[in-house]
Tab-separated table of N, CA and C and ligand atoms in Angstrom:
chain	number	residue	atom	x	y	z
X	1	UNK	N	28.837	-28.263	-47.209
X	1	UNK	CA	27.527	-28.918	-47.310
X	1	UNK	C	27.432	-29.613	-48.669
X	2	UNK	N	27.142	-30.726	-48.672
X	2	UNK	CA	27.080	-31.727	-49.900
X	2	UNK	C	25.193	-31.568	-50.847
X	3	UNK	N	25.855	-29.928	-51.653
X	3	UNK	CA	25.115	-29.794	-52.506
X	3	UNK	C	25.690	-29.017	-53.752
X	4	UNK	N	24.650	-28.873	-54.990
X	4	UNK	CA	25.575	-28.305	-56.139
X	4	UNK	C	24.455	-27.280	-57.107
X	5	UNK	N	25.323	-26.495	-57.682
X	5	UNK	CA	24.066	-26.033	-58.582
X	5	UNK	C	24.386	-26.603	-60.214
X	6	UNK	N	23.891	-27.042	-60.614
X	6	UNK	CA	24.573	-28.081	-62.606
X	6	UNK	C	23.546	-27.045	-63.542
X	7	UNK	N	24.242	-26.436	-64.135
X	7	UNK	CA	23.379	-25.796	-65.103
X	7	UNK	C	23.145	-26.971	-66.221
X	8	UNK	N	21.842	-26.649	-66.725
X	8	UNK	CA	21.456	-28.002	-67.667
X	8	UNK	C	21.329	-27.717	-68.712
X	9	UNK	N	22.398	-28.490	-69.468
X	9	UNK	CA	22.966	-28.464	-71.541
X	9	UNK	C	21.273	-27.903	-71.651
X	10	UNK	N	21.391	-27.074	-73.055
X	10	UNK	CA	19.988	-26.498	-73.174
X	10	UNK	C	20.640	-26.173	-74.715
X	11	UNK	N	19.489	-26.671	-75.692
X	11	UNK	CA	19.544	-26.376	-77.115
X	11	UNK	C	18.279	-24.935	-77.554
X	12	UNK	N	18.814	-24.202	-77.763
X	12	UNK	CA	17.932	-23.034	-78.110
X	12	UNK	C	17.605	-23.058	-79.579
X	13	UNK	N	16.052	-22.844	-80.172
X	13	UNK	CA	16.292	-22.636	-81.399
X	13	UNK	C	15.762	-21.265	-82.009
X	14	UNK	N	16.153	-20.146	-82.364
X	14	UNK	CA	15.342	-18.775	-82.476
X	14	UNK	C	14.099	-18.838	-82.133
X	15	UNK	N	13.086	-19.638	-82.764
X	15	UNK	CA	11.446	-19.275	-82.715
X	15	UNK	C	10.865	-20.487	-82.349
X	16	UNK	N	11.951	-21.792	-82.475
X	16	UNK	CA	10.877	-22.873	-81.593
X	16	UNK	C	11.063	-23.269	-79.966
X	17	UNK	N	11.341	-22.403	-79.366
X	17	UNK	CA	11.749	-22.556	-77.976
X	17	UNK	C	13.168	-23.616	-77.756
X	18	UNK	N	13.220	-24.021	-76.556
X	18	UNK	CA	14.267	-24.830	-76.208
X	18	UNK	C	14.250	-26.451	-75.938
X	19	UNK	N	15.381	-27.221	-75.431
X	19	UNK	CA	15.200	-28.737	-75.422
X	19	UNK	C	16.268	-28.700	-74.374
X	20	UNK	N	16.372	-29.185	-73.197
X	20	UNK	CA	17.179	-29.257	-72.042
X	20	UNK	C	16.973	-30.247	-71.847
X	21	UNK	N	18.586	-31.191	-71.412
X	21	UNK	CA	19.113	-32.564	-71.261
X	21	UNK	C	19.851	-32.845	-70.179
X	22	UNK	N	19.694	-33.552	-69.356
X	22	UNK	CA	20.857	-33.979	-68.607
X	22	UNK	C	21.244	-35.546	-68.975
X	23	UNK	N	22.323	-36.615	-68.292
X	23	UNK	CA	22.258	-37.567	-68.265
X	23	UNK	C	22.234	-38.181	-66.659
X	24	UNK	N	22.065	-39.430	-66.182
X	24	UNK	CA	22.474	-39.943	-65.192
X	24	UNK	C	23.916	-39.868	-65.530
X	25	UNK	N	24.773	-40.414	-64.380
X	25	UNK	CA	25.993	-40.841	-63.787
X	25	UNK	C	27.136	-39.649	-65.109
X	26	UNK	N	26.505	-39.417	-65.857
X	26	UNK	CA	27.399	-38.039	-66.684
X	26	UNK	C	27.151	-36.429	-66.237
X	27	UNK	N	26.380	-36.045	-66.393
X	27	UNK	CA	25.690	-34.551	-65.909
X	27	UNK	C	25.459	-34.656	-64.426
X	28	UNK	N	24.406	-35.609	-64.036
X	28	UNK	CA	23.996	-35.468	-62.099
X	28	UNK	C	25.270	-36.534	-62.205
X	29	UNK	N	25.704	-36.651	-60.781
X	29	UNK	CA	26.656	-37.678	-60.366
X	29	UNK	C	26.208	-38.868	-59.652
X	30	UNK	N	25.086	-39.479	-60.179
X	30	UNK	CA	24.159	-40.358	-59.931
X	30	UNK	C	23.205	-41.507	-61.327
X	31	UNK	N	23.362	-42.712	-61.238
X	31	UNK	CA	22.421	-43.001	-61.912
X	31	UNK	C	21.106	-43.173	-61.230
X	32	UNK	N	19.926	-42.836	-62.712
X	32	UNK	CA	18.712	-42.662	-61.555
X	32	UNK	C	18.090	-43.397	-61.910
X	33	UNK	N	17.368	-44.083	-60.694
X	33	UNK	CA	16.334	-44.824	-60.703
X	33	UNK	C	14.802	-44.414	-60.180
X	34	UNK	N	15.000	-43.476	-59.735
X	34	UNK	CA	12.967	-42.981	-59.815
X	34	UNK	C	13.216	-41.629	-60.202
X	35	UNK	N	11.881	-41.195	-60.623
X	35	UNK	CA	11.661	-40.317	-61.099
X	35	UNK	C	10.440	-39.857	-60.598
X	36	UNK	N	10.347	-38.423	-59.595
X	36	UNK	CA	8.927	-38.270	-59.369
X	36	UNK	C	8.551	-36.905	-59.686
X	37	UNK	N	7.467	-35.770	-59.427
X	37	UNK	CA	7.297	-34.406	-59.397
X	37	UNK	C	6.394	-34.396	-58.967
X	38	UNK	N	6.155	-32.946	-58.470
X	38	UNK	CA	5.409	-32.389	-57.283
X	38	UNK	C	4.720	-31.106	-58.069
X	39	UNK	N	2.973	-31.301	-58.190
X	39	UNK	CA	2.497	-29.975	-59.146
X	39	UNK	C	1.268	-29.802	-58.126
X	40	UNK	N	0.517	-28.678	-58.373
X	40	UNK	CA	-0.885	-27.985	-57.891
X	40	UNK	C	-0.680	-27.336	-56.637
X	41	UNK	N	0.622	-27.201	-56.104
X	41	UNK	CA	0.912	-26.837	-54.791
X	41	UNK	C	0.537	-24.980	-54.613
X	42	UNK	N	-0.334	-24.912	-53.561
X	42	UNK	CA	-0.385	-23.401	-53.456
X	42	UNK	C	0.708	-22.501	-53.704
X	43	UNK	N	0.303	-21.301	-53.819
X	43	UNK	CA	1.928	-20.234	-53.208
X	43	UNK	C	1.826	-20.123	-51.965
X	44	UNK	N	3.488	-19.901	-51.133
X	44	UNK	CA	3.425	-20.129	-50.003
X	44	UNK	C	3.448	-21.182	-49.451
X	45	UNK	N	2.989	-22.610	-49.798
X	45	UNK	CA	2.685	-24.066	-49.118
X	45	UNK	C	4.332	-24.143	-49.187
X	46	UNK	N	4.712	-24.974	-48.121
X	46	UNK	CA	5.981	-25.481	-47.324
X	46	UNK	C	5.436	-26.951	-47.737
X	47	UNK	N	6.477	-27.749	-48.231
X	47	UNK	CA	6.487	-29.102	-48.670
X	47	UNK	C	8.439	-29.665	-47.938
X	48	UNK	N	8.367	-30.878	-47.550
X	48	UNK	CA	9.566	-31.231	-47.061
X	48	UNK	C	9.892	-31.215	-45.892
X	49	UNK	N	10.823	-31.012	-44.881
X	49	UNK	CA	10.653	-31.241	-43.558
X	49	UNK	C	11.178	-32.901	-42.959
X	50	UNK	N	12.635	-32.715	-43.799
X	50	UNK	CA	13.008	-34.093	-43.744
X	50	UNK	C	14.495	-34.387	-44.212
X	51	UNK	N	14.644	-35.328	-43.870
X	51	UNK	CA	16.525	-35.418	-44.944
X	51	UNK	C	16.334	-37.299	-44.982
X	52	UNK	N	17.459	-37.350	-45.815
X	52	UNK	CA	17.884	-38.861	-46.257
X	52	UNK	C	19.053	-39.250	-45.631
X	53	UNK	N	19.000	-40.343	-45.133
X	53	UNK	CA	19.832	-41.278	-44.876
X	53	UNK	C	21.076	-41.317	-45.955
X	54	UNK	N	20.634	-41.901	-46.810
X	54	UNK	CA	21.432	-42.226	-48.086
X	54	UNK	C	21.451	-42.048	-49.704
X	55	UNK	N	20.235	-41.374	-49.787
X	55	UNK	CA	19.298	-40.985	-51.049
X	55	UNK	C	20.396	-39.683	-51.482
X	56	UNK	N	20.233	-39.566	-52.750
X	56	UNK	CA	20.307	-38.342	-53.539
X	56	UNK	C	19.911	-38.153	-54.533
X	57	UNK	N	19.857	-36.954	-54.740
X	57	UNK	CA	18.930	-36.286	-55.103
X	57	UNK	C	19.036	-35.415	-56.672
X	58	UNK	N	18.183	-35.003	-57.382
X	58	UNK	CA	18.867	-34.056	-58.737
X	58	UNK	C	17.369	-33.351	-58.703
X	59	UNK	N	16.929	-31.750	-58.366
X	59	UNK	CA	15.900	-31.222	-58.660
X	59	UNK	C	15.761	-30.109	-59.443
X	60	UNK	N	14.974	-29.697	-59.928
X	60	UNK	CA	14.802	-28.571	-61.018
X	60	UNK	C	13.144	-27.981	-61.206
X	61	UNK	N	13.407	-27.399	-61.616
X	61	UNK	CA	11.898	-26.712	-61.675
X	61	UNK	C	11.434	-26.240	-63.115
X	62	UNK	N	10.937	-26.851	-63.886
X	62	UNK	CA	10.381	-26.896	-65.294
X	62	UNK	C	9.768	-25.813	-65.190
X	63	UNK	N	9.295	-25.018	-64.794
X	63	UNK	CA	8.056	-24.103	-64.670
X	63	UNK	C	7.700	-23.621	-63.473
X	64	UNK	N	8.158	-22.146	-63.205
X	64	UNK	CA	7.634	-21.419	-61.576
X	64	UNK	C	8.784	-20.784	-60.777
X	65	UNK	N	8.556	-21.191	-59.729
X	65	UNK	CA	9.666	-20.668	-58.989
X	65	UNK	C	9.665	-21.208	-57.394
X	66	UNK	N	10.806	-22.148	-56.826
X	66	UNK	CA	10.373	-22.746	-56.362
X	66	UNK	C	11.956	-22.137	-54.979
X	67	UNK	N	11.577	-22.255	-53.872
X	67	UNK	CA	12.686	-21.983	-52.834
X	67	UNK	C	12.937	-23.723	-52.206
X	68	UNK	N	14.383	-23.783	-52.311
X	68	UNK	CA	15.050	-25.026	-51.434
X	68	UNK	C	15.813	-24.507	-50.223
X	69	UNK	N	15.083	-24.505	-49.032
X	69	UNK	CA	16.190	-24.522	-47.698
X	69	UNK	C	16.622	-25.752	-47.568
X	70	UNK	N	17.816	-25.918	-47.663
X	70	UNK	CA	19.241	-26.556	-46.844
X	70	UNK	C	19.908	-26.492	-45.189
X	71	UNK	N	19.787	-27.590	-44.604
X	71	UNK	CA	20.696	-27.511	-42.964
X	71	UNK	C	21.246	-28.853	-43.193
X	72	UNK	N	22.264	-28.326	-42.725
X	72	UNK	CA	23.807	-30.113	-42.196
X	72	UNK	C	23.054	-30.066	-41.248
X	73	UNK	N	22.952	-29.771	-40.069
X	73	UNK	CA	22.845	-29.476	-38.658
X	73	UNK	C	23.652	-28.285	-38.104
X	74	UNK	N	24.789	-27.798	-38.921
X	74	UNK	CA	25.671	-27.114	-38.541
X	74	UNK	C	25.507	-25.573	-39.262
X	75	UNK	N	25.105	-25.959	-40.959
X	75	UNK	CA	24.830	-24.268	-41.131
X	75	UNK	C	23.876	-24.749	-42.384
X	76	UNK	N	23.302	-23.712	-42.845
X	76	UNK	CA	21.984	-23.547	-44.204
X	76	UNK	C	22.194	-23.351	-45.098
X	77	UNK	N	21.433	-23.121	-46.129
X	77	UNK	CA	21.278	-22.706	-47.367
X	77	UNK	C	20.470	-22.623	-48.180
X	78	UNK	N	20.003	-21.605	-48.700
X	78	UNK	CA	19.058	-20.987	-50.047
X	78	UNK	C	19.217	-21.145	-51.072
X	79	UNK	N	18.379	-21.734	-51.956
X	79	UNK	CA	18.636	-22.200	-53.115
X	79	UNK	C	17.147	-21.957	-53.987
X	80	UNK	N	17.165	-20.852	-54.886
X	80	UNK	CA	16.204	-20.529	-55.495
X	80	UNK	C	15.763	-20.849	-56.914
X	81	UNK	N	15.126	-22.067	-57.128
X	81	UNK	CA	14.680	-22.741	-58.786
X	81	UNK	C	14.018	-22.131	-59.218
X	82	UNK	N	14.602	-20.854	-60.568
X	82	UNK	CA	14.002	-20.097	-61.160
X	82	UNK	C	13.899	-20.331	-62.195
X	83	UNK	N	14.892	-20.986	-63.063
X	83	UNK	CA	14.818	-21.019	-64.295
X	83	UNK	C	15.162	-22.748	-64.785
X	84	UNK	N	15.071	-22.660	-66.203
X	84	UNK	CA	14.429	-24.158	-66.525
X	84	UNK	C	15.426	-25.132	-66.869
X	85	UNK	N	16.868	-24.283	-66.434
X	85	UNK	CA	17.898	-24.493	-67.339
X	85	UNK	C	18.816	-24.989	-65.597
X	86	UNK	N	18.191	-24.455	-64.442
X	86	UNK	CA	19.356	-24.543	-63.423
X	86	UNK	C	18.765	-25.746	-62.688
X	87	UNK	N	19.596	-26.525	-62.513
X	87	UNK	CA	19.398	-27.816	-61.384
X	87	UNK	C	19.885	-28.141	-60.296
X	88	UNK	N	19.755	-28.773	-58.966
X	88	UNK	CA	20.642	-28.562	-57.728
X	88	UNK	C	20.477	-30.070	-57.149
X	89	UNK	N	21.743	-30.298	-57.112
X	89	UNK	CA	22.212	-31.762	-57.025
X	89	UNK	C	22.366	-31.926	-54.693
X	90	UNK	N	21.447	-32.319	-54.630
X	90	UNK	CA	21.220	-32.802	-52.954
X	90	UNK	C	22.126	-33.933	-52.156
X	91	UNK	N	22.693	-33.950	-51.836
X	91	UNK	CA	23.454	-35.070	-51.156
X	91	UNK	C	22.352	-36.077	-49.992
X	92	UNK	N	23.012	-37.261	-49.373
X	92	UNK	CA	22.447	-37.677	-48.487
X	92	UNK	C	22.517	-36.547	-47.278
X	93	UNK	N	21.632	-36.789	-45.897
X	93	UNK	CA	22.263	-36.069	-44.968
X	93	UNK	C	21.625	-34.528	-45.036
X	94	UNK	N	21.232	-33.902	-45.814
X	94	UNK	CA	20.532	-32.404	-45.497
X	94	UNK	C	19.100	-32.728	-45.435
X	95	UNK	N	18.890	-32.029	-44.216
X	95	UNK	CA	17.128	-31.609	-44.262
X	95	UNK	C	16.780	-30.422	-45.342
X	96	UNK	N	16.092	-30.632	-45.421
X	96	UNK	CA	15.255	-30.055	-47.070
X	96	UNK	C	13.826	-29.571	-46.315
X	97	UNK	N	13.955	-27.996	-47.109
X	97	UNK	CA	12.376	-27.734	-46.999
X	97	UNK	C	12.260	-26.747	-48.413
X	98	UNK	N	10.913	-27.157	-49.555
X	98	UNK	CA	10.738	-26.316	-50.144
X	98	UNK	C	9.268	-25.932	-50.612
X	99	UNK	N	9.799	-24.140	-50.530
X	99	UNK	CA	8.777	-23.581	-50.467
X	99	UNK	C	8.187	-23.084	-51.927
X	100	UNK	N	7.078	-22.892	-51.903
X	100	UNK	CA	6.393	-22.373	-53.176
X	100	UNK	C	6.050	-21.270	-53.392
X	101	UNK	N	6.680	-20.535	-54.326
X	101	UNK	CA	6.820	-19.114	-54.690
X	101	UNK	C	5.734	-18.424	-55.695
X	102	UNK	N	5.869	-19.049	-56.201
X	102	UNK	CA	4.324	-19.236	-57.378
X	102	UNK	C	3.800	-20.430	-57.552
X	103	UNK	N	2.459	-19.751	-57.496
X	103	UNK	CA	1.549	-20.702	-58.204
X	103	UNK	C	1.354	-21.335	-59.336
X	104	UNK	N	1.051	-23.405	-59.059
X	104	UNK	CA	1.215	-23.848	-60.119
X	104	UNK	C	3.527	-24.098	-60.644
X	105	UNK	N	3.993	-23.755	-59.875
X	105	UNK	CA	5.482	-24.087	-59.667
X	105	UNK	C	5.590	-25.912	-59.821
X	106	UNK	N	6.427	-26.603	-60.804
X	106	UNK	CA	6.335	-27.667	-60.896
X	106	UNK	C	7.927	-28.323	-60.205
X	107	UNK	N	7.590	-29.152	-59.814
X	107	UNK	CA	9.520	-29.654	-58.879
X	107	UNK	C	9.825	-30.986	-59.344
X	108	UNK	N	10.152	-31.407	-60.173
X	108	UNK	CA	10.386	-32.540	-60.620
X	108	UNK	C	11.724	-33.011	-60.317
X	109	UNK	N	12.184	-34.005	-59.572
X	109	UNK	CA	13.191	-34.411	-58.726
X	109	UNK	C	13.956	-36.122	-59.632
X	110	UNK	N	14.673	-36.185	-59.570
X	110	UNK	CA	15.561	-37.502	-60.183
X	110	UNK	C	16.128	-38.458	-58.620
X	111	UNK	N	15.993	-39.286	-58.118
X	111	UNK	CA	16.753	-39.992	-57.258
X	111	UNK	C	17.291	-41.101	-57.877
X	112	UNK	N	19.022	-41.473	-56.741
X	112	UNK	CA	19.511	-42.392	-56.758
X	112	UNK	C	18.557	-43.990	-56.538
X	113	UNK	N	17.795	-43.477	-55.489
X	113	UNK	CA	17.341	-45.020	-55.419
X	113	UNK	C	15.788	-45.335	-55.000
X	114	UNK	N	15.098	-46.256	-55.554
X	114	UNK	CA	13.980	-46.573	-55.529
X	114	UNK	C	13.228	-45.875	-54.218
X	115	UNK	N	11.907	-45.938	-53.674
X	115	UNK	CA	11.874	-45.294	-52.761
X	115	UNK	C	11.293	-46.023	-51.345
X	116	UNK	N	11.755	-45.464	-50.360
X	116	UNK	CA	12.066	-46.480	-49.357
X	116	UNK	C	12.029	-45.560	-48.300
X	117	UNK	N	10.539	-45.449	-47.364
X	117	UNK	CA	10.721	-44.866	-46.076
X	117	UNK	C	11.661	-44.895	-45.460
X	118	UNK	N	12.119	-45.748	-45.205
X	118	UNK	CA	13.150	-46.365	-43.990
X	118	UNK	C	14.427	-45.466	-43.995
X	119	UNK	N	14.509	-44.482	-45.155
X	119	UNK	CA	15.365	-43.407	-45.342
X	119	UNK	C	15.043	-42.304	-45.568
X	120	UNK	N	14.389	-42.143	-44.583
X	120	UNK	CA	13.642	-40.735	-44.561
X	120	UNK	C	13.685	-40.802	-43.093
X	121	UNK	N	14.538	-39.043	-42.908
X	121	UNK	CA	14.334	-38.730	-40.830
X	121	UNK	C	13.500	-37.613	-41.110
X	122	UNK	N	12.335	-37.673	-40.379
X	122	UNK	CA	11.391	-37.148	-40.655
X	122	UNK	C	11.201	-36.052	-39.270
X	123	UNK	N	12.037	-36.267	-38.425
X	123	UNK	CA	12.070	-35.729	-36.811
X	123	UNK	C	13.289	-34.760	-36.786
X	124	UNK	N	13.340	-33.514	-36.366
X	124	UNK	CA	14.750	-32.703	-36.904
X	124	UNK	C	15.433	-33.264	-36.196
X	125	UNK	N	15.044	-32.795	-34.713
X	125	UNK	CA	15.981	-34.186	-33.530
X	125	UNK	C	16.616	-34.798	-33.437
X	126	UNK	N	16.056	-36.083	-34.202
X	126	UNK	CA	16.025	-37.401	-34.785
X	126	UNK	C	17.795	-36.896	-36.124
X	127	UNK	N	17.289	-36.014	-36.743
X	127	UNK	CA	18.213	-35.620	-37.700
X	127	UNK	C	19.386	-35.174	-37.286
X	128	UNK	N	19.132	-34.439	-36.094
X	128	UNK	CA	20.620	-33.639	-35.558
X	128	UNK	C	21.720	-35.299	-34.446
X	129	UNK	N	20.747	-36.174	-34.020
X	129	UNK	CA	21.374	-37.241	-33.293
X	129	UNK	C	22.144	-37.724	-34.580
X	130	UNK	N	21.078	-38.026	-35.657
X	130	UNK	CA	22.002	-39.194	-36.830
X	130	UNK	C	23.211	-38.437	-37.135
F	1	T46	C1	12.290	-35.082	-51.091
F	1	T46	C2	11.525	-33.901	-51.556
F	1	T46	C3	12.326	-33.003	-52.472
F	1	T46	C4	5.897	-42.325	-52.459
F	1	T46	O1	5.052	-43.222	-52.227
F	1	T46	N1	6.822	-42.521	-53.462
F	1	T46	C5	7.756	-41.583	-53.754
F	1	T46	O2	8.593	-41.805	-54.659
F	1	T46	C6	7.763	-40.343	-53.015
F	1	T46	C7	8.792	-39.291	-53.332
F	1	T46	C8	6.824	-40.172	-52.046
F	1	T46	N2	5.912	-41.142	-51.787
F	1	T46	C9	4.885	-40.902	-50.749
F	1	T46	C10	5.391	-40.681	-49.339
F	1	T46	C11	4.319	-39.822	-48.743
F	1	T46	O3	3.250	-40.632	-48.266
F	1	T46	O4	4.211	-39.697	-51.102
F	1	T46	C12	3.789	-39.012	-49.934
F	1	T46	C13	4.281	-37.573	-49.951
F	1	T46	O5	5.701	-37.588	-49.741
F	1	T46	P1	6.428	-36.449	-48.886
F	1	T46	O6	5.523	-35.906	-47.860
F	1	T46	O7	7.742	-37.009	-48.447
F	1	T46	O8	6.647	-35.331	-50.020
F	1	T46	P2	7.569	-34.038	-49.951
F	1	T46	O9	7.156	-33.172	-51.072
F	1	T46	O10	7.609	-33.447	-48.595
F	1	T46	O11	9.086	-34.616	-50.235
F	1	T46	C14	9.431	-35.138	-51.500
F	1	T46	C15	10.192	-36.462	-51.331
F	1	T46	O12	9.410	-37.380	-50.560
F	1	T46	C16	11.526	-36.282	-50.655
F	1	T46	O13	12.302	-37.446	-50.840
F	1	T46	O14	13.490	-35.018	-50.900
F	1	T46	O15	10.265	-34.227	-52.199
């Protein structure tokens, strides 16, 4: 299944907390062109319910704790954004669902490419034919 976990370079300093970096096309294997995040979401609320055509993806969770289910069509995967430092690199092609573990959990996501319904299967169906 075309996904990854990238732990993210992180500068610690004893008493002033930390500074975590990635780059495009060096760290994710993507240069990015949007940038969005997802905040105020209940605990419990299910967000996603969909896969990409051709999009990919770089997500992380600044703050909370956030669950990523993964399906090819063929098998799954769990992927739990706990900490501020771990990131999980999405391929085109997986349906995505993620859930909210705590409240106030922030998901701030990096994509390859501008954003564009027309790459989004929004029908599982629809997902298992493509
Ligand atoms: C994804 C997961 C991880 C825009 O107008 N511009 C944007 O850049 C995005 C991302 C969304 N939208 C619109 C499309 C919908 O009308 O915002 C609305 C909510 O989007 P959606 O229901 O797709 O949100 P999520 O949280 O289910 O999914 C989002 C991304 O859309 C998706 O690409 O992989 O986060």
């Amino acid at each position: 299944m075309d996904f990854g976990i990238i732990n993210i370079k992180t500068i610690a300093t004893e008493k002033n907390g930390a500074l975590s970096y990635f780059e495009g096309g060096r760290d994710i294997p993507f240069a990015i062109k949007r940038v969005y995040y997802i905040y105020g979401v209940p605990c419990d609320a299910k967000r996603g319910g969909h896969a990409h055509k051709q999009l990919q993806q770089f997500l992380f969770c600044p703050h909370g704790k956030i669950q990523i289910k993964l399906d090819n069509g063929m098998s799954k995967a769990e992927i739990m954004l706990d900490s501020e430092q771990k990131g999980l690199f999405i391929g085109p092609r997986l349906w995505r669902d993620m859930i909210w573990i705590q409240t106030d959990s922030v998901l701030c996501v990096m994509a390859s490419e501008f954003y564009d319904e027309d790459d989004y299967i929004r029908d599982y169906n629809a997902f298992i034919d493509f």
